[in-house]
């Protein structure tokens, strides 16, 4: 229907709503209710691990709904938890935004992790900016290797967007960060088009 960039998505949604009076746009990530709902991922993670608290969570980032929700919920329960975002190199607007200190819109994403192609939103960006310690950027090869590893070791097929978090956890950059013994890795989504691998 449209290119995978924010403005095209918004324009297409407006055109569809114009053709269907009474319809409503429900944003996929940049809405308080969506962020709150996504935060339940963080709550469930921390409730289910038991024992010692986690040192960190790694969460994939595209539009930021899941990541910002996890930030709010996890930091609400465990204020000292360290949150890391995971992002593909071909759609690295969150990493560039964090480096610059202001939101940079995604303009030409190119990654196998198609669930992470969009830009962060006006609500998600400030939450991410203020709560994420670092955005870990991974290559396409690292994403595919992470998918393969999870399949071989766990017999679970994960989509590339979920594999971004695994790839980040395995990355040399993450491995060199001190003080991380117990780390949770969020695997989200189930959209795998085997033909695109």
Tab-separated table of C-alpha atoms in Angstrom, residues 31-190:
chain	number	residue	atom	x	y	z
A	31	UNK	CA	-0.197	6.232	21.571
A	32	UNK	CA	-0.365	6.057	25.395
A	33	UNK	CA	-2.628	2.992	25.361
A	34	UNK	CA	-0.371	1.125	22.927
A	35	UNK	CA	2.730	2.013	24.964
A	36	UNK	CA	0.989	0.879	28.172
A	37	UNK	CA	-0.093	-2.383	26.574
A	38	UNK	CA	3.410	-3.035	25.295
A	39	UNK	CA	4.711	-2.366	28.796
A	40	UNK	CA	3.082	-5.570	29.977
A	41	UNK	CA	5.954	-7.364	28.232
A	42	UNK	CA	8.342	-5.834	30.749
A	43	UNK	CA	6.021	-6.580	33.652
A	44	UNK	CA	5.612	-10.220	32.680
A	45	UNK	CA	9.337	-10.608	32.142
A	46	UNK	CA	10.221	-9.289	35.586
A	47	UNK	CA	7.409	-11.169	37.347
A	48	UNK	CA	8.290	-14.504	35.751
A	49	UNK	CA	12.058	-14.570	36.226
A	50	UNK	CA	11.955	-14.955	39.995
A	51	UNK	CA	15.055	-14.929	42.168
A	52	UNK	CA	17.619	-12.204	41.670
A	53	UNK	CA	16.564	-9.120	39.705
A	54	UNK	CA	17.764	-8.645	36.153
A	55	UNK	CA	20.692	-6.374	35.462
A	56	UNK	CA	19.401	-5.440	32.017
A	57	UNK	CA	16.833	-5.948	29.293
A	58	UNK	CA	17.477	-5.846	25.542
A	59	UNK	CA	14.468	-4.810	23.457
A	60	UNK	CA	14.193	-4.330	19.676
A	61	UNK	CA	13.274	-0.841	18.456
A	62	UNK	CA	11.415	0.376	15.403
A	63	UNK	CA	8.628	2.826	16.221
A	64	UNK	CA	9.430	2.421	19.884
A	65	UNK	CA	6.071	1.334	21.318
A	66	UNK	CA	7.387	-1.924	22.731
A	67	UNK	CA	10.664	-0.409	23.916
A	68	UNK	CA	9.108	2.654	25.554
A	69	UNK	CA	6.431	0.529	27.237
A	70	UNK	CA	9.063	-1.858	28.581
A	71	UNK	CA	11.133	1.109	29.790
A	72	UNK	CA	8.246	2.571	31.783
A	73	UNK	CA	7.091	-0.743	33.237
A	74	UNK	CA	10.495	-2.262	33.998
A	75	UNK	CA	11.909	0.912	35.517
A	76	UNK	CA	8.694	1.258	37.541
A	77	UNK	CA	9.307	-2.135	39.148
A	78	UNK	CA	13.097	-2.093	39.156
A	79	UNK	CA	14.442	1.491	38.858
A	80	UNK	CA	18.084	0.443	38.483
A	81	UNK	CA	17.531	-1.965	35.590
A	82	UNK	CA	19.567	-1.081	32.534
A	83	UNK	CA	17.660	-0.963	29.246
A	84	UNK	CA	19.356	-1.487	25.891
A	85	UNK	CA	17.717	-1.097	22.504
A	86	UNK	CA	18.583	-3.365	19.587
A	87	UNK	CA	18.385	-2.039	16.043
A	88	UNK	CA	19.424	-3.158	12.557
A	89	UNK	CA	22.139	-1.148	10.840
A	90	UNK	CA	19.863	-0.654	7.822
A	91	UNK	CA	17.239	1.121	9.963
A	92	UNK	CA	19.321	2.802	12.636
A	93	UNK	CA	17.393	5.999	13.319
A	94	UNK	CA	17.206	5.317	17.066
A	95	UNK	CA	20.989	4.979	17.319
A	96	UNK	CA	21.529	8.123	15.266
A	97	UNK	CA	18.908	9.965	17.324
A	98	UNK	CA	20.567	8.985	20.597
A	99	UNK	CA	23.962	10.112	19.301
A	100	UNK	CA	22.590	13.469	18.139
A	101	UNK	CA	20.252	13.982	21.108
A	102	UNK	CA	17.228	14.658	18.917
A	103	UNK	CA	14.832	12.484	16.973
A	104	UNK	CA	15.984	11.699	13.441
A	105	UNK	CA	13.280	10.328	11.182
A	106	UNK	CA	13.790	7.074	9.298
A	107	UNK	CA	13.977	7.918	5.594
A	108	UNK	CA	15.297	4.946	3.635
A	109	UNK	CA	15.285	1.779	5.727
A	110	UNK	CA	16.784	-1.370	4.255
A	111	UNK	CA	16.824	-4.451	6.469
A	112	UNK	CA	15.562	-7.994	6.708
A	113	UNK	CA	14.032	-6.959	10.060
A	114	UNK	CA	10.887	-5.567	8.465
A	115	UNK	CA	9.109	-5.075	11.792
A	116	UNK	CA	11.639	-2.353	12.649
A	117	UNK	CA	11.424	-0.184	9.533
A	118	UNK	CA	9.535	2.766	10.979
A	119	UNK	CA	10.655	5.864	12.840
A	120	UNK	CA	10.129	6.483	16.525
A	121	UNK	CA	7.162	8.638	17.453
A	122	UNK	CA	6.663	11.892	19.312
A	123	UNK	CA	5.626	9.986	22.448
A	124	UNK	CA	8.074	7.095	22.216
A	125	UNK	CA	11.234	9.089	21.476
A	126	UNK	CA	11.421	11.033	24.788
A	127	UNK	CA	10.835	7.850	26.800
A	128	UNK	CA	13.567	6.059	24.869
A	129	UNK	CA	15.940	9.027	25.046
A	130	UNK	CA	15.560	9.275	28.820
A	131	UNK	CA	15.615	5.563	29.718
A	132	UNK	CA	17.733	3.623	27.230
A	133	UNK	CA	21.407	3.345	28.077
A	134	UNK	CA	22.551	2.511	24.557
A	135	UNK	CA	21.230	1.440	21.163
A	136	UNK	CA	23.116	-1.626	19.968
A	137	UNK	CA	23.272	-1.757	16.167
A	138	UNK	CA	23.673	-5.098	14.375
A	139	UNK	CA	24.330	-6.151	10.777
A	140	UNK	CA	22.101	-8.234	8.530
A	141	UNK	CA	24.566	-11.111	8.848
A	142	UNK	CA	24.352	-10.958	12.640
A	143	UNK	CA	20.542	-10.991	12.449
A	144	UNK	CA	20.483	-14.102	10.250
A	145	UNK	CA	23.072	-15.824	12.451
A	146	UNK	CA	20.935	-15.090	15.519
A	147	UNK	CA	17.830	-16.542	13.834
A	148	UNK	CA	19.808	-19.648	12.955
A	149	UNK	CA	21.200	-19.974	16.501
A	150	UNK	CA	17.755	-19.736	18.112
A	151	UNK	CA	16.392	-22.299	15.647
A	152	UNK	CA	19.282	-24.709	16.196
A	153	UNK	CA	19.451	-24.409	19.994
A	154	UNK	CA	15.818	-23.742	20.938
A	155	UNK	CA	13.914	-25.083	17.906
A	156	UNK	CA	11.983	-21.818	17.743
A	157	UNK	CA	11.504	-19.865	14.524
A	158	UNK	CA	11.771	-16.159	15.286
A	159	UNK	CA	11.293	-13.289	12.906
A	160	UNK	CA	14.287	-11.125	11.966
A	161	UNK	CA	13.009	-8.266	14.147
A	162	UNK	CA	13.170	-10.535	17.203
A	163	UNK	CA	16.578	-11.831	16.169
A	164	UNK	CA	17.921	-8.278	16.342
A	165	UNK	CA	17.768	-8.496	20.163
A	166	UNK	CA	19.583	-11.825	20.190
A	167	UNK	CA	22.227	-10.490	17.805
A	168	UNK	CA	22.703	-7.455	20.058
A	169	UNK	CA	23.151	-9.683	23.120
A	170	UNK	CA	25.810	-11.677	21.276
A	171	UNK	CA	27.571	-8.624	19.858
A	172	UNK	CA	31.130	-7.780	20.903
A	173	UNK	CA	29.944	-4.319	22.008
A	174	UNK	CA	27.381	-5.734	24.444
A	175	UNK	CA	29.803	-8.380	25.708
A	176	UNK	CA	32.288	-5.706	26.752
A	177	UNK	CA	29.794	-3.794	28.932
A	178	UNK	CA	30.527	-4.466	32.604
A	179	UNK	CA	28.062	-5.271	35.366
A	180	UNK	CA	25.721	-7.422	33.299
A	181	UNK	CA	25.237	-10.905	34.711
A	182	UNK	CA	21.459	-11.454	34.395
A	183	UNK	CA	20.108	-10.141	31.109
A	184	UNK	CA	16.643	-10.550	29.621
A	185	UNK	CA	16.265	-10.550	25.839
A	186	UNK	CA	12.842	-9.681	24.423
A	187	UNK	CA	11.886	-11.756	21.379
A	188	UNK	CA	8.849	-10.184	19.756
A	189	UNK	CA	6.704	-10.942	16.760
A	190	UNK	CA	6.117	-13.927	14.567
